[in-house]
Tab-separated table of C-alpha atoms and ligand atoms in Angstrom:
chain	number	residue	atom	x	y	z
A	1249	MET	CA	0.031	-0.041	-0.024
A	1250	SER	CA	1.607	3.525	-0.994
A	1251	ARG	CA	2.244	5.768	1.715
A	1252	VAL	CA	0.204	8.868	2.405
A	1253	LYS	CA	1.502	11.892	0.480
A	1254	ALA	CA	2.751	15.281	1.975
A	1255	ALA	CA	4.411	18.414	1.070
A	1256	VAL	CA	6.432	20.691	2.654
A	1257	PHE	CA	6.398	24.894	2.325
A	1258	ALA	CA	9.527	26.467	3.072
A	1259	SER	CA	11.104	29.894	2.115
A	1260	GLY	CA	14.533	29.529	3.790
A	1261	ALA	CA	17.225	27.161	4.863
A	1262	GLY	CA	15.064	24.249	5.165
A	1263	SER	CA	17.019	22.853	8.123
A	1264	ASN	CA	13.514	21.402	9.329
A	1265	PHE	CA	12.713	20.024	5.865
A	1266	GLN	CA	15.919	17.972	5.882
A	1267	ALA	CA	15.259	16.769	9.282
A	1268	MET	CA	12.047	15.469	7.430
A	1269	LEU	CA	13.997	13.803	4.433
A	1270	ASP	CA	16.804	12.052	6.990
A	1271	GLU	CA	13.626	10.548	9.011
A	1272	SER	CA	13.705	6.982	7.722
A	1273	ASP	CA	10.297	5.969	8.939
A	1274	LEU	CA	8.267	9.509	8.612
A	1275	ALA	CA	4.805	7.358	7.691
A	1276	CYS	CA	4.382	9.478	4.934
A	1277	GLU	CA	5.980	10.313	1.521
A	1278	ILE	CA	7.321	13.943	1.006
A	1279	VAL	CA	6.508	14.422	-2.550
A	1280	LEU	CA	6.976	18.020	-3.157
A	1281	LEU	CA	8.420	21.206	-1.848
A	1282	ILE	CA	6.609	24.634	-2.475
A	1283	CYS	CA	9.085	27.256	-2.150
A	1284	ASP	CA	7.964	31.259	-2.643
A	1285	ARG	CA	11.708	32.749	-2.382
A	1286	PRO	CA	13.791	31.513	-5.898
A	1287	GLY	CA	17.097	30.714	-4.704
A	1288	ALA	CA	16.337	29.803	-1.042
A	1289	ALA	CA	18.651	27.274	0.353
A	1290	VAL	CA	15.731	24.913	0.798
A	1291	ILE	CA	15.576	24.388	-2.928
A	1292	GLU	CA	19.079	22.635	-3.124
A	1293	ARG	CA	18.192	20.371	-0.428
A	1294	ALA	CA	15.072	19.011	-2.412
A	1295	ARG	CA	17.146	18.942	-5.529
A	1296	LYS	CA	19.795	16.727	-3.859
A	1297	HIS	CA	16.962	14.148	-2.911
A	1298	GLN	CA	15.121	14.489	-6.398
A	1299	ILE	CA	12.117	15.893	-4.581
A	1300	PRO	CA	9.996	18.317	-7.016
A	1301	VAL	CA	9.935	21.924	-6.487
A	1302	TYR	CA	7.462	24.141	-7.462
A	1303	GLN	CA	8.861	27.582	-6.930
A	1304	PHE	CA	6.641	31.067	-7.252
A	1305	ASP	CA	6.636	34.421	-6.553
A	1306	PRO	CA	4.062	36.176	-5.084
A	1307	LYS	CA	4.609	39.376	-6.199
A	1308	GLN	CA	3.544	38.193	-9.789
A	1309	TYR	CA	0.150	37.720	-8.820
A	1310	ALA	CA	-2.724	40.286	-7.983
A	1311	THR	CA	-4.148	38.240	-5.077
A	1312	LYS	CA	-3.098	35.638	-2.530
A	1313	GLU	CA	-6.014	33.603	-3.656
A	1314	ALA	CA	-4.698	33.352	-7.237
A	1315	TYR	CA	-1.518	32.134	-6.196
A	1316	GLU	CA	-3.254	29.809	-3.891
A	1317	ARG	CA	-5.310	28.106	-6.645
A	1318	GLU	CA	-2.266	27.338	-8.526
A	1319	LEU	CA	-0.667	25.803	-5.570
A	1320	VAL	CA	-3.755	23.753	-4.834
A	1321	THR	CA	-4.050	22.352	-8.699
A	1322	VAL	CA	-0.478	21.391	-8.068
A	1323	LEU	CA	-0.821	19.873	-4.547
A	1324	LYS	CA	-4.046	18.055	-5.668
A	1325	LYS	CA	-1.990	16.518	-8.694
A	1326	ALA	CA	0.326	15.234	-6.913
A	1327	ARG	CA	-2.354	13.712	-4.460
A	1328	VAL	CA	-0.945	15.473	-1.643
A	1329	GLU	CA	-3.176	15.056	1.728
A	1330	TRP	CA	-0.826	16.579	4.552
A	1331	ILE	CA	0.874	19.946	4.464
A	1332	PHE	CA	3.909	20.859	6.663
A	1333	LEU	CA	5.176	24.330	6.816
A	1334	ALA	CA	8.631	24.805	7.799
A	1335	GLY	CA	10.035	28.297	7.981
A	1336	TYR	CA	7.229	29.293	5.177
A	1337	MET	CA	7.079	33.148	5.705
A	1338	ARG	CA	3.834	33.353	4.046
A	1339	ILE	CA	0.031	33.642	5.270
A	1340	VAL	CA	-1.909	31.027	4.468
A	1341	GLY	CA	-5.258	32.186	3.096
A	1342	SER	CA	-8.709	31.059	3.363
A	1343	TYR	CA	-8.559	29.198	-0.368
A	1344	LEU	CA	-5.565	27.210	0.590
A	1345	LEU	CA	-6.683	26.593	4.457
A	1346	HIS	CA	-10.193	25.251	3.040
A	1347	ALA	CA	-8.716	23.184	0.617
A	1348	TYR	CA	-6.607	21.303	3.442
A	1349	GLN	CA	-9.239	21.913	6.356
A	1350	GLY	CA	-7.347	20.383	9.353
A	1351	LYS	CA	-4.057	19.297	7.498
A	1352	ILE	CA	-1.890	22.438	7.475
A	1353	VAL	CA	0.545	21.947	10.236
A	1354	ASN	CA	3.313	24.413	11.093
A	1355	ILE	CA	6.485	24.605	13.366
A	1356	HIS	CA	7.084	27.543	15.401
A	1357	PRO	CA	10.314	28.372	17.542
A	1358	SER	CA	8.590	29.610	20.994
A	1359	LEU	CA	5.783	28.424	23.247
A	1360	LEU	CA	2.672	30.017	21.676
A	1361	PRO	CA	0.974	32.186	22.544
A	1362	ASP	CA	3.983	33.757	23.592
A	1363	PHE	CA	5.943	35.514	21.219
A	1364	PRO	CA	3.885	34.988	18.271
A	1365	GLY	CA	4.857	36.067	14.345
A	1366	LYS	CA	8.071	36.125	12.303
A	1367	ASP	CA	11.056	36.745	14.701
A	1368	ALA	CA	9.774	34.828	17.897
A	1369	ILE	CA	13.385	34.102	18.870
A	1370	THR	CA	14.396	37.558	18.983
A	1371	GLN	CA	11.302	38.469	20.860
A	1372	ALA	CA	12.167	35.600	23.222
A	1373	PHE	CA	15.701	36.662	23.903
A	1374	ALA	CA	14.738	40.447	24.421
A	1375	ALA	CA	12.120	39.639	26.796
A	1376	LYS	CA	15.241	37.784	28.564
A	1377	VAL	CA	13.029	34.990	29.812
A	1378	ASP	CA	14.567	31.956	31.125
A	1379	LYS	CA	13.006	29.267	29.025
A	1380	THR	CA	11.113	29.341	25.891
A	1381	GLY	CA	10.759	26.342	23.318
A	1382	VAL	CA	9.088	24.860	20.233
A	1383	THR	CA	5.579	24.642	19.138
A	1384	ILE	CA	3.828	22.554	16.479
A	1385	HIS	CA	0.029	23.514	15.680
A	1386	PHE	CA	-2.644	23.178	12.950
A	1387	ILE	CA	-2.961	26.510	11.723
A	1388	ASP	CA	-6.074	28.620	11.076
A	1389	GLU	CA	-7.011	32.233	9.583
A	1390	GLY	CA	-5.133	33.860	12.345
A	1391	ILE	CA	-1.225	33.837	12.768
A	1392	ASP	CA	0.114	31.165	15.230
A	1393	THR	CA	-3.573	30.892	16.918
A	1394	GLY	CA	-4.544	27.273	15.527
A	1395	PRO	CA	-5.040	24.374	18.087
A	1396	ILE	CA	-1.650	23.294	19.408
A	1397	ILE	CA	-0.139	19.898	18.734
A	1398	ALA	CA	2.771	19.769	20.672
A	1399	GLN	CA	5.016	21.806	22.747
A	1400	GLN	CA	8.772	21.053	23.891
A	1401	THR	CA	10.722	23.892	26.040
A	1402	VAL	CA	14.238	24.885	25.525
A	1403	ASP	CA	15.816	26.502	28.690
A	1404	MET	CA	17.673	30.007	28.330
A	1405	TYR	CA	21.051	30.682	29.704
A	1406	PRO	CA	22.313	34.001	31.089
A	1407	ASP	CA	25.523	33.680	28.475
A	1408	ASP	CA	23.085	32.649	25.239
A	1409	THR	CA	23.435	34.463	22.190
A	1410	ILE	CA	20.646	34.756	19.698
A	1411	ARG	CA	22.629	32.205	17.735
A	1412	SER	CA	23.395	29.766	20.784
A	1413	LEU	CA	19.509	29.883	21.464
A	1414	THR	CA	18.666	29.401	17.839
A	1415	LYS	CA	20.764	26.347	17.331
A	1416	ARG	CA	19.108	24.564	20.723
A	1417	ILE	CA	15.845	25.602	19.567
A	1418	GLN	CA	16.432	23.969	16.146
A	1419	GLN	CA	17.782	21.051	17.481
A	1420	VAL	CA	14.635	20.361	19.517
A	1421	GLU	CA	12.719	21.224	16.161
A	1422	HIS	CA	14.309	18.384	14.132
A	1423	LYS	CA	13.687	15.624	16.472
A	1424	LEU	CA	10.109	16.885	17.644
A	1425	TYR	CA	8.664	17.809	13.831
A	1426	PRO	CA	9.475	14.289	12.338
A	1427	LYS	CA	8.090	12.682	15.416
A	1428	ILE	CA	4.777	14.296	15.399
A	1429	ILE	CA	4.359	13.939	11.709
A	1430	LYS	CA	4.606	10.416	11.972
A	1431	GLN	CA	1.952	10.337	14.871
A	1432	LEU	CA	-0.344	12.669	12.769
A	1433	VAL	CA	-0.170	10.401	9.791
A	1434	GLN	CA	-0.646	7.205	11.334
A	1435	ASN	CA	-3.310	8.636	13.668
A	1436	GLU	CA	-4.988	10.381	10.736
A	1437	GLY	CA	-4.853	13.613	12.668
A	1438	GLU	CA	-5.508	12.994	16.049
A	1439	LEU	CA	-2.465	11.936	18.665
B	2335	LIG	N1	-2.708	31.463	8.259
B	2335	LIG	C1	-1.807	31.099	8.945
B	2335	LIG	N2	-0.621	30.824	7.796
B	2335	LIG	C2	0.460	30.938	8.570
B	2335	LIG	C3	0.807	30.881	9.826
B	2335	LIG	C4	-0.474	30.483	10.682
B	2335	LIG	O1	-0.510	30.621	11.792
B	2335	LIG	N3	-1.813	30.664	10.204
B	2335	LIG	N4	1.859	30.642	10.608
B	2335	LIG	C5	2.953	31.189	9.715
B	2335	LIG	C6	4.481	31.368	10.077
B	2335	LIG	N5	4.889	32.900	10.577
B	2335	LIG	C7	4.845	32.637	12.000
B	2335	LIG	O2	4.773	31.649	12.615
B	2335	LIG	C8	4.267	34.237	10.041
B	2335	LIG	C9	4.784	33.717	8.410
B	2335	LIG	C10	4.384	35.073	7.804
B	2335	LIG	C11	4.063	36.299	8.362
B	2335	LIG	C12	4.028	37.231	7.469
B	2335	LIG	O3	3.534	38.151	8.207
B	2335	LIG	N6	4.033	37.292	6.378
B	2335	LIG	C13	3.636	38.662	5.239
B	2335	LIG	C14	4.672	39.020	4.547
B	2335	LIG	C15	5.708	37.850	3.992
B	2335	LIG	C16	7.087	38.280	3.503
B	2335	LIG	O4	6.906	39.581	3.627
B	2335	LIG	O5	7.654	37.804	2.991
B	2335	LIG	C17	2.557	37.871	4.227
B	2335	LIG	O6	2.691	36.733	3.896
B	2335	LIG	O7	1.878	38.761	3.873
B	2335	LIG	C18	3.697	36.472	9.750
B	2335	LIG	C19	4.081	35.012	10.541
B	2335	LIG	C20	3.050	30.720	8.238
B	2335	LIG	N7	1.684	31.351	7.646
B	2336	GAR	N1	6.903	32.225	12.203
B	2336	GAR	C1	7.651	30.645	11.900
B	2336	GAR	C2	8.941	30.704	12.292
B	2336	GAR	O1	9.347	31.461	12.772
B	2336	GAR	N2	9.453	29.436	11.752
B	2336	GAR	C3	10.566	29.104	11.967
B	2336	GAR	O2	11.550	29.004	10.972
B	2336	GAR	C4	12.394	28.626	11.015
B	2336	GAR	C5	12.758	28.002	9.462
B	2336	GAR	O3	14.232	27.144	9.597
B	2336	GAR	P1	14.596	25.992	8.641
B	2336	GAR	O4	14.308	26.855	7.361
B	2336	GAR	O5	15.955	25.923	8.621
B	2336	GAR	O6	13.586	24.697	8.686
B	2336	GAR	C6	12.545	27.274	12.044
B	2336	GAR	O7	13.191	27.450	13.439
B	2336	GAR	C7	10.912	27.498	12.348
B	2336	GAR	O8	10.661	27.303	13.643
């Protein structure tokens, strides 16, 4: 029986995408990388693993729905059932949300609801909290407001820099995301 198919959406370095590729027992098959940033390092990671890449430039479209309609056509043609956002820096609009209701998951580098948005690590560092962490959640129309699936804390130390904190957070992400993906896919969205 063929595995459930998934797509990853990413905009940057792609270390979480790489962690999924390196996981031998992910329970789903990553069949497509969607990237909104031509030249992003994540694209080369996909190429090295012979994963098809669909690149798009949002600035070439009049509206978010216009490019999301194209994305959904590509996703459905590839029989994608799950979408995992991994450093995808676009707000997912209602068209894509409804096409994949309850099947779009995001990873965020803070203990939501603390520090939502694009610069969570910088926010936590500036707030001088003694711990932060990682959140994996379903997405909804809001930003980082969807139902939380899993969280793991990461301690902060007085001599931390943003770089050292980011490294520890991403070490947690690279273990937690593949683990949660496997559980979600095997349990059809339930944990
Ligand atoms: N509908 C949702 N979409 C996304 C979510 C979400 O929770 N709901 N999570 C984000 C990831 N993210 C932070 O966690 C985030 C990404 C992008 C933005 C943002 O303001 N993007 C702007 C501009 C992007 C750009 O200039 O490159 C935009 O897309 O209009 C905020 C938070 C992923 N998507
Ligand atoms: N707002 C969402 C957000 O900040 N996501 C964060 O982007 C990074 C992507 O790294 P990667 O490209 O190396 O996987 C990850 O740390 C992820 O938590």
